[in-house]
Short mmCIF file of C-alpha atoms in Angstrom, two decimals:
data_model
loop_
_atom_site.label_atom_id
_atom_site.label_comp_id
_atom_site.label_asym_id
_atom_site.label_seq_id
_atom_site.Cartn_x
_atom_site.Cartn_y
_atom_site.Cartn_z
CA MET H 1 17.44 115.07 48.41
CA GLU H 2 19.06 118.14 46.91
CA PRO H 3 17.03 120.98 45.40
CA LEU H 4 16.75 121.48 41.65
CA ILE H 5 18.12 124.76 40.36
CA SER H 6 16.89 126.03 37.01
CA ILE H 7 18.50 128.88 35.07
CA ARG H 8 17.22 130.22 31.76
CA LEU H 9 18.91 132.88 29.65
CA HIS H 10 16.48 134.94 27.55
CA HIS H 11 18.61 134.77 24.43
CA PRO H 12 18.33 132.50 21.39
CA LYS H 13 21.99 131.44 21.68
CA PRO H 14 24.26 131.59 24.72
CA ILE H 15 26.60 133.96 22.85
CA PHE H 16 26.79 137.63 23.80
CA GLN H 17 28.80 140.68 22.81
CA PRO H 18 30.17 143.30 25.23
CA GLY H 19 27.41 145.74 26.12
CA ASN H 20 24.61 143.26 25.38
CA ILE H 21 21.89 142.93 28.00
CA LEU H 22 21.84 139.54 29.66
CA ARG H 23 18.34 138.66 30.87
CA CYS H 24 18.12 135.69 33.18
CA GLU H 25 15.41 133.86 35.07
CA TYR H 26 16.06 131.33 37.80
CA GLN H 27 14.06 129.12 40.11
CA VAL H 28 14.76 126.72 42.95
CA ASP H 29 12.51 123.68 43.19
CA ALA H 30 12.07 120.30 44.89
CA VAL H 31 12.89 121.67 48.32
CA GLU H 32 10.78 122.48 51.35
CA LEU H 33 10.15 126.15 52.05
CA GLN H 34 11.70 125.97 55.53
CA GLN H 35 14.90 124.46 54.18
CA LEU H 36 15.88 127.57 52.18
CA THR H 37 17.80 130.27 54.03
CA ALA H 38 19.08 132.36 51.08
CA VAL H 39 19.55 132.33 47.32
CA GLU H 40 22.35 134.17 45.54
CA ALA H 41 22.41 134.92 41.82
CA SER H 42 25.54 136.18 40.12
CA VAL H 43 27.06 136.70 36.71
CA LEU H 44 30.76 136.04 36.80
CA TRP H 45 33.86 135.02 34.91
CA ARG H 46 36.33 132.47 36.14
CA THR H 47 39.54 131.00 34.84
CA GLU H 48 40.17 127.34 34.17
CA GLY H 49 43.30 125.53 33.14
CA LYS H 50 46.73 125.03 34.62
CA GLY H 51 46.79 128.03 36.95
CA ASP H 52 44.90 128.41 40.20
CA GLU H 53 41.34 129.57 39.64
CA ASP H 54 40.58 133.31 39.54
CA MET H 55 37.14 134.83 39.54
CA GLY H 56 35.48 138.19 38.95
CA VAL H 57 31.85 138.91 39.80
CA HIS H 58 30.07 141.30 37.43
CA PHE H 59 26.55 141.09 38.88
CA PHE H 60 25.40 139.87 42.29
CA GLU H 61 22.14 139.74 44.20
CA ARG H 62 21.21 137.90 47.39
CA ARG H 63 17.68 137.10 48.46
CA THR H 64 16.59 135.97 51.90
CA PRO H 65 13.08 134.77 52.83
CA HIS H 66 12.25 138.19 54.35
CA GLU H 67 12.82 139.89 50.98
CA ALA H 68 10.80 137.41 48.91
CA PRO H 69 7.01 137.72 48.43
CA GLY H 70 5.32 135.31 50.84
CA ASN H 71 8.76 134.49 52.27
CA ASP H 72 9.01 131.96 49.46
CA LEU H 73 12.34 131.70 47.67
CA ARG H 74 11.05 128.92 45.41
CA GLN H 75 9.31 131.21 42.95
CA ALA H 76 10.96 132.33 39.71
CA PHE H 77 13.13 135.45 39.92
CA PHE H 78 14.40 137.61 37.09
CA PHE H 79 17.39 139.90 36.67
CA GLU H 80 19.16 141.67 33.84
CA THR H 81 22.57 143.23 33.48
CA SER H 82 24.62 144.89 30.79
CA LEU H 83 27.68 142.77 30.04
CA PRO H 84 31.13 144.40 30.41
CA PRO H 85 33.74 144.85 27.65
CA SER H 86 36.16 142.40 29.26
CA PRO H 87 37.37 139.81 29.91
CA LEU H 88 36.12 138.03 26.82
CA SER H 89 35.57 134.28 26.77
CA TYR H 90 38.78 132.54 25.71
CA GLU H 91 39.88 129.00 25.04
CA GLY H 92 43.65 129.04 25.39
CA MET H 93 46.29 126.36 25.81
CA ILE H 94 46.80 126.69 29.55
CA VAL H 95 44.37 129.54 30.35
CA ARG H 96 40.63 129.48 29.71
CA ILE H 97 38.17 132.22 30.63
CA CYS H 98 34.55 131.16 31.10
CA TRP H 99 31.48 133.29 31.79
CA CYS H 100 28.45 131.93 33.59
CA ALA H 101 25.28 132.83 35.43
CA ARG H 102 25.46 131.13 38.83
CA VAL H 103 22.71 130.46 41.34
CA ARG H 104 23.79 129.37 44.80
CA VAL H 105 21.27 128.04 47.28
CA PHE H 106 21.89 128.11 51.02
CA LEU H 107 20.07 125.43 53.01
CA ARG H 108 19.67 124.78 56.68
CA ARG H 109 22.62 123.34 58.61
CA GLY H 110 25.15 125.16 56.44
CA ARG H 111 24.54 123.19 53.26
CA GLU H 112 25.11 124.90 49.91
CA VAL H 113 24.32 123.89 46.33
CA PHE H 114 25.05 125.84 43.18
CA PHE H 115 24.54 125.54 39.45
CA ASP H 116 26.26 127.37 36.58
CA LYS H 117 24.75 128.21 33.20
CA THR H 118 27.68 129.03 30.94
CA PHE H 119 27.65 131.44 28.02
CA ARG H 120 30.19 133.04 25.68
CA LEU H 121 31.15 136.71 25.75
CA GLY H 122 32.79 138.01 22.56
CA ALA H 123 34.13 136.20 19.53
CA VAL H 124 37.76 135.49 20.31
CA ARG H 125 39.05 132.46 18.43
CA ALA H 126 40.57 129.65 20.44
CA ALA H 127 44.36 129.47 20.51
CA LYS H 128 44.67 126.69 17.97
CA PHE H 129 48.31 126.83 17.09
CA ALA H 130 51.43 127.41 19.07
CA ALA H 131 54.43 128.87 17.29
CA SER H 132 56.63 127.61 20.07
CA PRO H 133 55.07 124.47 21.49
CA ALA H 134 57.57 124.09 24.29
CA SER H 135 56.42 125.34 27.66
CA VAL H 136 58.73 127.16 30.01
CA LEU H 137 58.36 126.19 33.63
CA THR H 138 59.94 128.29 36.33
CA SER H 139 59.74 128.00 40.07
CA MET M 1 9.11 129.93 31.01
CA SER M 2 7.76 127.63 28.38
CA ARG M 3 11.10 126.34 27.21
CA ALA M 4 13.01 123.67 29.01
CA TYR M 5 15.21 124.78 31.85
CA SER M 6 18.78 123.78 32.31
CA ILE M 7 18.38 121.60 35.30
CA ALA M 8 21.07 120.50 37.67
CA GLY M 9 21.42 119.42 41.22
CA GLY M 10 20.91 115.95 42.57
CA ALA M 11 23.41 113.22 42.99
CA ASN M 12 24.53 113.06 39.36
CA SER M 13 25.41 116.71 38.94
CA ASN M 14 29.13 117.28 38.67
CA ARG M 15 28.56 121.03 38.97
CA THR M 16 27.32 120.82 42.52
CA ARG M 17 29.99 121.39 45.10
CA ASN M 18 30.49 122.52 48.66
CA THR M 19 27.93 120.13 50.03
CA LEU M 20 28.45 118.51 53.40
CA ALA M 21 30.14 115.13 53.20
CA ARG M 22 27.87 112.29 54.28
CA PHE M 23 30.51 110.91 56.62
CA ILE M 24 32.76 113.45 58.25
CA ARG M 25 36.42 112.67 57.62
CA LEU M 26 38.93 114.26 59.92
CA LEU M 27 41.83 113.61 57.57
CA GLY M 28 41.92 114.88 53.99
CA LYS M 29 44.24 115.57 51.09
CA LYS M 30 45.34 118.99 49.90
CA ARG M 31 45.59 119.52 46.13
CA GLY M 32 46.65 123.08 45.47
CA GLU M 33 43.92 125.18 47.03
CA ARG M 34 41.40 122.34 46.86
CA ARG M 35 40.96 119.96 49.74
CA THR M 36 39.15 116.71 50.20
CA GLY M 37 37.12 116.13 53.34
CA SER M 38 34.44 118.19 55.01
CA PRO M 39 34.78 121.97 54.70
CA MET M 40 32.63 122.36 57.80
CA VAL M 41 35.02 120.30 59.94
CA GLY M 42 37.90 122.37 58.56
CA SER M 43 36.14 125.64 59.35
CA VAL M 44 35.18 124.54 62.86
CA GLY M 45 38.72 123.29 63.51
CA GLU M 46 40.30 126.50 62.30
CA ALA M 47 37.84 128.66 64.25
CA SER M 48 38.49 126.56 67.39
CA PHE M 49 42.24 126.99 66.98
CA TYR M 50 42.01 130.77 66.67
CA GLY M 51 39.40 130.94 69.46
CA GLY M 52 41.71 128.93 71.73
CA LEU M 53 44.60 131.22 70.88
CA PHE M 54 42.48 134.26 71.75
CA LEU M 55 41.28 132.76 75.07
CA THR M 56 44.79 131.64 76.06
CA GLY M 57 46.16 135.11 75.38
CA SER M 58 43.33 136.85 77.24
CA LEU M 59 43.56 134.61 80.32
CA ALA M 60 47.32 134.78 80.47
CA LEU M 61 47.37 138.56 80.05
CA ALA M 62 44.70 139.00 82.73
CA ALA M 63 46.63 136.72 85.12
CA LEU M 64 49.89 138.55 84.45
CA LEU M 65 48.39 142.00 85.01
CA THR M 66 46.47 141.04 88.17
CA SER M 67 49.48 139.32 89.73
CA HIS M 68 51.63 142.32 88.91
CA ALA M 69 49.06 144.70 90.45
CA ALA M 70 48.94 142.56 93.62
CA SER M 71 52.74 142.51 94.02
CA ASN M 72 53.07 146.33 93.73
CA ASP M 73 56.31 145.92 91.72
CA GLY M 74 57.38 148.58 89.27
CA MET M 75 57.54 148.22 85.51
CA SER M 76 60.15 145.77 84.24
CA TRP M 77 61.38 144.38 80.91
CA GLY M 78 59.92 140.98 81.83
CA LEU M 79 56.47 142.46 82.33
CA GLY M 80 56.66 144.35 79.02
CA LEU M 81 57.75 141.22 77.16
CA GLY M 82 54.93 139.18 78.73
CA VAL M 83 52.34 141.80 77.78
CA ALA M 84 53.67 141.92 74.20
CA VAL M 85 53.60 138.12 73.80
CA PHE M 86 50.10 137.69 75.23
CA ALA M 87 48.75 140.70 73.32
CA SER M 88 50.08 139.19 70.07
CA LEU M 89 48.25 135.95 70.92
CA ILE M 90 45.03 137.94 71.43
CA LEU M 91 45.47 139.83 68.14
CA THR M 92 46.34 136.73 66.11
CA GLY M 93 43.53 134.69 67.62
CA GLY M 94 40.91 137.45 67.37
CA GLY M 95 41.86 138.44 63.81
CA GLY M 96 41.95 134.84 62.64
CA LEU M 97 38.59 134.08 64.23
CA ILE M 98 36.90 137.13 62.66
CA PHE M 99 38.39 136.28 59.23
CA ARG M 100 37.25 132.67 59.51
CA VAL M 101 33.70 133.60 60.58
CA ALA M 102 33.45 136.14 57.73
CA GLN M 103 34.42 133.39 55.28
CA VAL M 104 31.86 130.94 56.66
CA ALA M 105 29.01 133.44 56.57
CA SER M 106 29.36 134.31 52.86
CA SER M 107 29.92 132.71 49.49
CA GLN M 108 32.96 133.21 47.29
CA GLU M 109 30.94 135.46 44.94
CA ARG M 110 29.73 137.64 47.83
CA ARG M 111 33.24 138.08 49.20
CA ASN M 112 34.46 139.00 45.72
CA VAL M 113 31.75 141.67 45.40
CA LEU M 114 32.49 143.07 48.86
CA ALA M 115 36.20 143.26 48.04
CA SER M 116 35.43 145.12 44.77
CA ARG M 117 33.18 147.59 46.58
CA ALA M 118 35.82 148.15 49.26
CA ALA M 119 38.33 149.04 46.53
CA ASN M 120 35.94 151.73 45.27
CA ILE M 121 35.31 153.42 48.62
CA GLU M 122 36.18 157.09 48.58
CA PHE M 123 39.15 157.80 50.85
CA ILE M 124 39.46 161.43 52.04
CA GLY M 125 37.53 162.59 49.00
CA ILE M 126 39.65 160.59 46.56
CA GLU M 127 38.12 157.59 44.91
CA LEU M 128 40.73 154.84 44.97
CA LEU M 129 39.76 153.54 41.54
CA GLY M 130 37.92 156.10 39.48
CA ASP M 131 35.42 155.06 36.84
CA ASP M 132 37.81 156.25 34.18
CA ALA M 133 40.57 153.95 35.40
CA ALA M 134 41.33 151.30 32.82
CA GLY M 135 40.72 148.64 35.42
CA ILE M 136 37.06 149.68 35.66
CA ARG M 137 36.38 150.35 31.99
CA TYR M 138 38.12 147.11 31.04
CA PRO M 139 38.00 144.71 33.98
CA ALA M 140 40.94 142.26 34.17
CA VAL M 141 42.89 144.20 31.51
CA PRO M 142 46.23 145.66 32.69
CA ASP M 143 46.43 149.40 33.30
CA GLU M 144 47.75 151.28 30.25
CA THR M 145 49.85 153.77 32.27
CA PHE M 146 52.85 151.43 32.41
CA PHE M 147 52.92 151.12 28.62
CA LYS M 148 52.45 154.82 27.81
CA ASN M 149 54.87 156.53 30.20
CA SER M 150 57.67 156.99 27.69
CA PRO M 151 57.27 159.18 24.57
CA GLY M 152 59.01 158.08 21.40
CA THR M 153 61.38 160.03 19.15
CA ARG M 154 60.03 158.74 15.84
CA LEU M 155 56.58 157.42 16.79
CA LEU M 156 54.17 158.25 19.60
CA TYR M 157 55.34 155.81 22.32
CA ARG M 158 58.61 154.08 23.15
CA LEU M 159 57.80 150.65 24.58
CA PRO M 160 59.24 149.60 27.95
CA SER M 161 61.66 146.69 27.84
CA THR M 162 61.26 143.67 30.05
CA GLY M 163 64.39 141.92 28.86
CA ALA M 164 65.97 139.51 31.29
CA ALA M 165 69.51 140.72 30.50
CA ILE M 166 69.77 143.19 33.40
CA TRP M 167 68.37 140.61 35.83
CA LYS M 168 70.84 138.00 34.60
CA LEU M 169 73.69 140.46 35.02
CA SER M 170 72.51 141.44 38.53
CA ALA M 171 72.14 137.81 39.59
CA ALA M 172 75.55 136.94 38.14
CA THR M 173 77.13 139.87 40.00
CA ILE M 174 75.62 138.96 43.37
CA PHE M 175 76.43 135.25 43.00
CA CYS M 176 79.99 136.01 41.89
CA LEU M 177 80.60 138.35 44.84
CA ILE M 178 79.16 136.04 47.53
CA TRP M 179 80.73 132.83 46.19
CA ASN M 180 84.18 134.28 45.65
CA GLY M 181 84.07 136.04 49.02
CA LEU M 182 83.46 132.67 50.70
CA SER M 183 86.13 131.06 48.50
CA CYS M 184 88.73 133.61 49.62
CA VAL M 185 88.00 132.89 53.30
CA LEU M 186 88.32 129.11 52.74
CA VAL M 187 91.53 129.53 50.71
CA VAL M 188 93.12 131.64 53.44
CA LEU M 189 92.12 129.09 56.11
CA ALA M 190 93.55 126.22 54.06
CA PHE M 191 96.73 128.16 53.31
CA ASN M 192 97.25 128.92 57.01
CA THR M 193 97.02 125.22 57.92
CA HIS M 194 99.77 124.49 55.38
CA ARG M 195 101.93 127.38 56.56
CA GLY M 196 101.55 126.31 60.18
CA GLY M 197 102.95 122.84 59.37
CA ALA M 198 99.69 120.97 60.09
CA PRO M 199 97.95 120.79 56.71
CA ASP M 200 94.19 120.13 56.75
CA TRP M 201 93.86 117.96 53.64
CA PHE M 202 90.08 117.61 53.92
CA LEU M 203 89.72 121.40 53.83
CA THR M 204 92.26 121.65 51.00
CA VAL M 205 90.43 119.09 48.83
CA PHE M 206 87.11 120.74 49.68
CA VAL M 207 88.42 124.16 48.59
CA VAL M 208 89.46 123.03 45.08
CA PRO M 209 85.95 122.54 43.56
CA PHE M 210 84.79 125.59 45.52
CA VAL M 211 87.42 127.72 43.79
CA GLY M 212 86.52 126.08 40.44
CA VAL M 213 82.91 127.24 40.77
CA GLY M 214 84.21 130.69 41.71
CA VAL M 215 86.31 130.88 38.52
CA TRP M 216 83.28 129.82 36.45
CA ALA M 217 81.20 132.52 38.22
CA ILE M 218 83.78 135.17 37.26
CA TYR M 219 83.76 133.96 33.63
CA TYR M 220 79.93 134.02 33.53
CA PHE M 221 79.85 137.49 35.09
CA ILE M 222 82.35 138.89 32.55
CA ARG M 223 80.37 137.27 29.69
CA GLN M 224 77.09 138.79 30.89
CA LEU M 225 78.72 142.19 31.41
CA SER M 226 80.32 142.20 27.98
CA MET M 227 77.03 141.10 26.37
CA TYR M 228 75.12 143.82 28.15
CA ALA M 229 77.65 146.51 27.34
CA GLY M 230 78.79 145.25 23.93
CA ILE M 231 75.60 144.48 22.06
CA GLY M 232 74.09 147.86 22.75
CA ALA M 233 70.58 148.98 23.47
CA THR M 234 67.46 148.09 21.50
CA ALA M 235 64.47 150.43 21.25
CA VAL M 236 61.01 149.79 19.86
CA GLU M 237 58.45 152.54 19.23
CA ILE M 238 54.82 152.28 18.17
CA SER M 239 52.33 154.67 16.61
CA ASP M 240 49.53 154.19 19.18
CA LEU M 241 48.54 152.45 22.39
CA PRO M 242 46.55 150.52 23.46
CA LEU M 243 46.26 148.33 20.38
CA VAL M 244 42.92 147.13 19.06
CA PRO M 245 42.31 143.87 17.16
CA GLY M 246 41.91 144.33 13.41
CA ARG M 247 43.90 147.59 13.22
CA ARG M 248 47.34 148.29 11.74
CA TYR M 249 50.11 150.18 13.49
CA GLU M 250 53.53 151.53 12.57
CA VAL M 251 56.54 150.17 14.45
CA PHE M 252 60.05 151.58 14.62
CA VAL M 253 63.05 149.47 15.70
CA ALA M 254 66.49 150.78 16.59
CA GLN M 255 69.61 148.76 17.47
CA TRP M 256 72.79 150.38 18.77
CA GLY M 257 76.31 148.96 19.09
CA LYS M 258 79.25 148.15 16.82
CA LEU M 259 77.99 144.87 15.44
CA GLN M 260 78.16 142.63 12.40
CA MET M 261 74.62 141.30 12.45
CA ASP M 262 73.76 137.90 10.97
CA SER M 263 70.03 138.53 11.48
CA LEU M 264 67.58 140.74 13.31
CA ASP M 265 63.94 139.65 13.76
CA LEU M 266 60.90 141.33 15.23
CA ASP M 267 57.93 139.13 16.20
CA LEU M 268 54.52 139.88 17.67
CA VAL M 269 53.86 137.11 20.17
CA CYS M 270 51.15 136.13 22.65
CA ASP M 271 52.08 134.24 25.81
CA GLU M 272 49.77 132.63 28.31
CA GLU M 273 50.95 132.51 31.93
CA ALA M 274 49.58 130.30 34.68
CA LEU M 275 50.68 130.48 38.31
CA PHE M 276 49.87 127.43 40.38
CA GLN M 277 50.73 125.68 43.60
CA GLN M 278 52.40 122.30 43.36
CA GLY M 279 52.77 120.95 46.86
CA THR M 280 54.44 123.76 48.74
CA ASN M 281 56.02 125.27 45.60
CA LEU M 282 54.63 128.11 43.56
CA ARG M 283 55.20 127.48 39.85
CA LEU M 284 54.78 129.67 36.80
CA GLU M 285 54.17 128.07 33.42
CA THR M 286 54.39 130.08 30.22
CA LYS M 287 53.05 128.94 26.86
CA ARG M 288 53.53 130.81 23.57
CA VAL M 289 50.24 130.51 21.68
CA ARG M 290 50.74 132.98 18.82
CA SER M 291 53.76 134.28 16.96
CA GLN M 292 53.74 136.50 13.91
CA ARG M 293 56.88 137.69 12.08
CA VAL M 294 56.82 141.44 11.67
CA PHE M 295 60.32 142.20 10.41
CA HIS M 296 63.42 140.27 9.30
CA GLN M 297 66.79 141.45 8.00
CA GLU M 298 70.02 139.54 7.39
CA ASN M 299 73.72 140.34 7.05
CA PHE M 300 74.22 143.98 7.85
CA SER M 301 76.68 146.02 9.86
CA ILE M 302 76.21 148.66 12.49
CA LEU M 303 79.11 151.10 12.46
CA PRO M 304 80.71 152.50 15.63
CA ASN M 305 78.58 155.33 17.01
CA GLY M 306 75.96 154.31 14.47
CA VAL M 307 72.49 152.89 14.85
CA PHE M 308 70.44 150.51 12.77
CA GLU M 309 66.91 151.81 12.20
CA ALA M 310 63.95 150.13 10.54
CA GLU M 311 60.26 150.88 10.17
CA CYS M 312 57.60 148.28 9.63
CA GLU M 313 53.92 147.72 10.31
CA ILE M 314 51.93 145.25 12.34
CA GLU M 315 48.33 144.15 12.03
CA ILE M 316 46.68 142.85 15.17
CA PRO M 317 44.65 139.76 14.24
CA ALA M 318 40.93 140.60 14.27
CA ASP M 319 40.13 137.53 16.37
CA ALA M 320 42.98 138.08 18.82
CA MET M 321 42.44 137.79 22.55
CA HIS M 322 43.01 141.00 24.48
CA SER M 323 45.65 141.37 27.21
CA PHE M 324 44.44 139.81 30.43
CA GLN M 325 45.72 139.85 34.00
CA SER M 326 44.28 138.22 37.09
CA ALA M 327 45.86 136.97 40.29
CA HIS M 328 47.07 133.61 38.91
CA ASN M 329 46.55 133.81 35.14
CA ALA M 330 47.63 136.21 32.42
CA ILE M 331 47.71 136.70 28.66
CA HIS M 332 50.56 138.94 27.53
CA TRP M 333 51.25 140.36 24.08
CA LYS M 334 54.72 141.61 23.26
CA LEU M 335 57.05 142.57 20.47
CA VAL M 336 60.15 140.41 20.69
CA VAL M 337 63.46 141.41 19.10
CA ARG M 338 65.82 138.52 18.38
CA GLY M 339 69.32 139.26 17.21
CA SER M 340 72.27 137.18 16.11
CA ALA M 341 75.58 139.05 15.87
CA ARG M 342 78.95 137.64 14.89
CA GLY M 343 81.06 136.87 17.97
CA TRP M 344 78.13 137.13 20.35
CA PRO M 345 75.54 134.63 21.55
CA GLU M 346 71.98 135.15 20.29
CA TYR M 347 70.00 137.63 22.32
CA GLU M 348 66.29 138.34 22.81
CA ARG M 349 64.59 141.45 24.16
CA SER M 350 60.89 141.78 24.92
CA PHE M 351 58.70 144.87 24.67
CA PRO M 352 55.20 144.31 26.06
CA VAL M 353 52.22 145.91 24.34
CA LEU M 354 48.67 146.29 25.55
CA ILE M 355 45.75 145.01 23.48
CA HIS M 356 42.26 146.14 24.46
CA PRO M 357 39.15 144.16 23.62
CA LEU M 358 37.25 145.17 20.53
CA THR M 359 34.26 147.25 21.63
CA GLU M 360 33.11 148.60 18.27
CA PRO M 361 33.39 147.21 14.73
CA VAL M 362 36.69 148.10 13.09
CA GLU M 363 37.27 148.20 9.36
CA GLN M 364 39.72 145.38 8.71
CA GLY M 365 43.27 146.66 8.43
CA SER M 366 42.43 150.31 9.18
CA TRP M 367 45.40 152.44 10.25
CA ASN M 368 46.19 154.02 13.57
CA ARG M 369 48.97 156.55 12.94
CA SER M 370 50.57 159.02 15.28
#
């Protein structure tokens, strides 16, 4: 049985502008207390599409049982961060840039589970047309 | 926390990864950087390999040094070589083991954060990446220094050219020299067999297509050289950098060379680039996602020692994506000059520009002049 990871963004819509404050609450549930060794929360961008995946972490915090009240990592935690001016979310033809809040749970015996809550940063329109549809492939 | 959470996890979640496979498989497939099979088995295997390398090196080095001490022999080349080989085993094994353990003990996000912090460590009082560096103020946006290092004569900046012409000419020169050098050696060898009265017909037949390719290489080299020297330089200047979506800028284009031009175009284009592994090959795919005509002129002449000059304006689309650069993906904006001159093949020269993300509202179409 894998734990349930819940992430909630305190914002009416998952659309933000650079400089906005992202407030986030997360909780890990349906897991025994002794099973949890650490929980990491991060706000990051990553690329999707044809190229190999790249990633940039904007915010990161790691909690271990010693740092949590009552040594219990299953309670709800909160963090907030001011979002950076770039890179903005983008839906391209072969490159996509996605922002997300990620919670990664470390369990006993080296097991890991994570969940992403995606959101948009900025208002860049998707690349809908291509003036030159042919791709150029070089080795 | 009254509203519903986004809940994931469990067997049906396709967002959950890096969990231990139920049945450990020793064999797996590699797809780019992704691999099937158990990551834990892979990590243990890799750590064992490097650990074994380290132990082998340590034991062998200890045995070599103790046996040498017991024999009371002096220093020799053999001893030095043995020490170097075993020390390299120790370094490779130890370094690999430490790297592997560091990867196991932390997540991808944590490693990314540690790497970013390491880049910001002050080194002898100098911060490697200051807060004012463009890379910090605008993460994943290329540094503006490259674009702004050349002042213009008419407008504020002259844009750097990334045209492929000089690379084509260099490649043609190197290929032509190497191929024709080899051809000369083969021709002389074949000629000597004929002169000596024992002609080597296999070598002779083999030399003919070899020389043919050499002649084509000379023709291609001369064509590239004449294109490079004959068409003349192209310069593009702009009133400000970096560019901001929604703003207008002045652009100046100059074309040198004695030419009868059929057409000259200037386009603002946006290219996406993706670098990926396919098997053991590294491939780069480029896709043009936006193209906007800025300037067009037909049927004009450029006199000897003269220059064609034109001024125009560009408006960066308000919803345009900013320039972006990461390890394997990029979004590049550039001004592209395309020319067609009588007696010459069509040519294209690119001048990259930098577009920053919009951080404050801009009045649509407002000017940025030098």
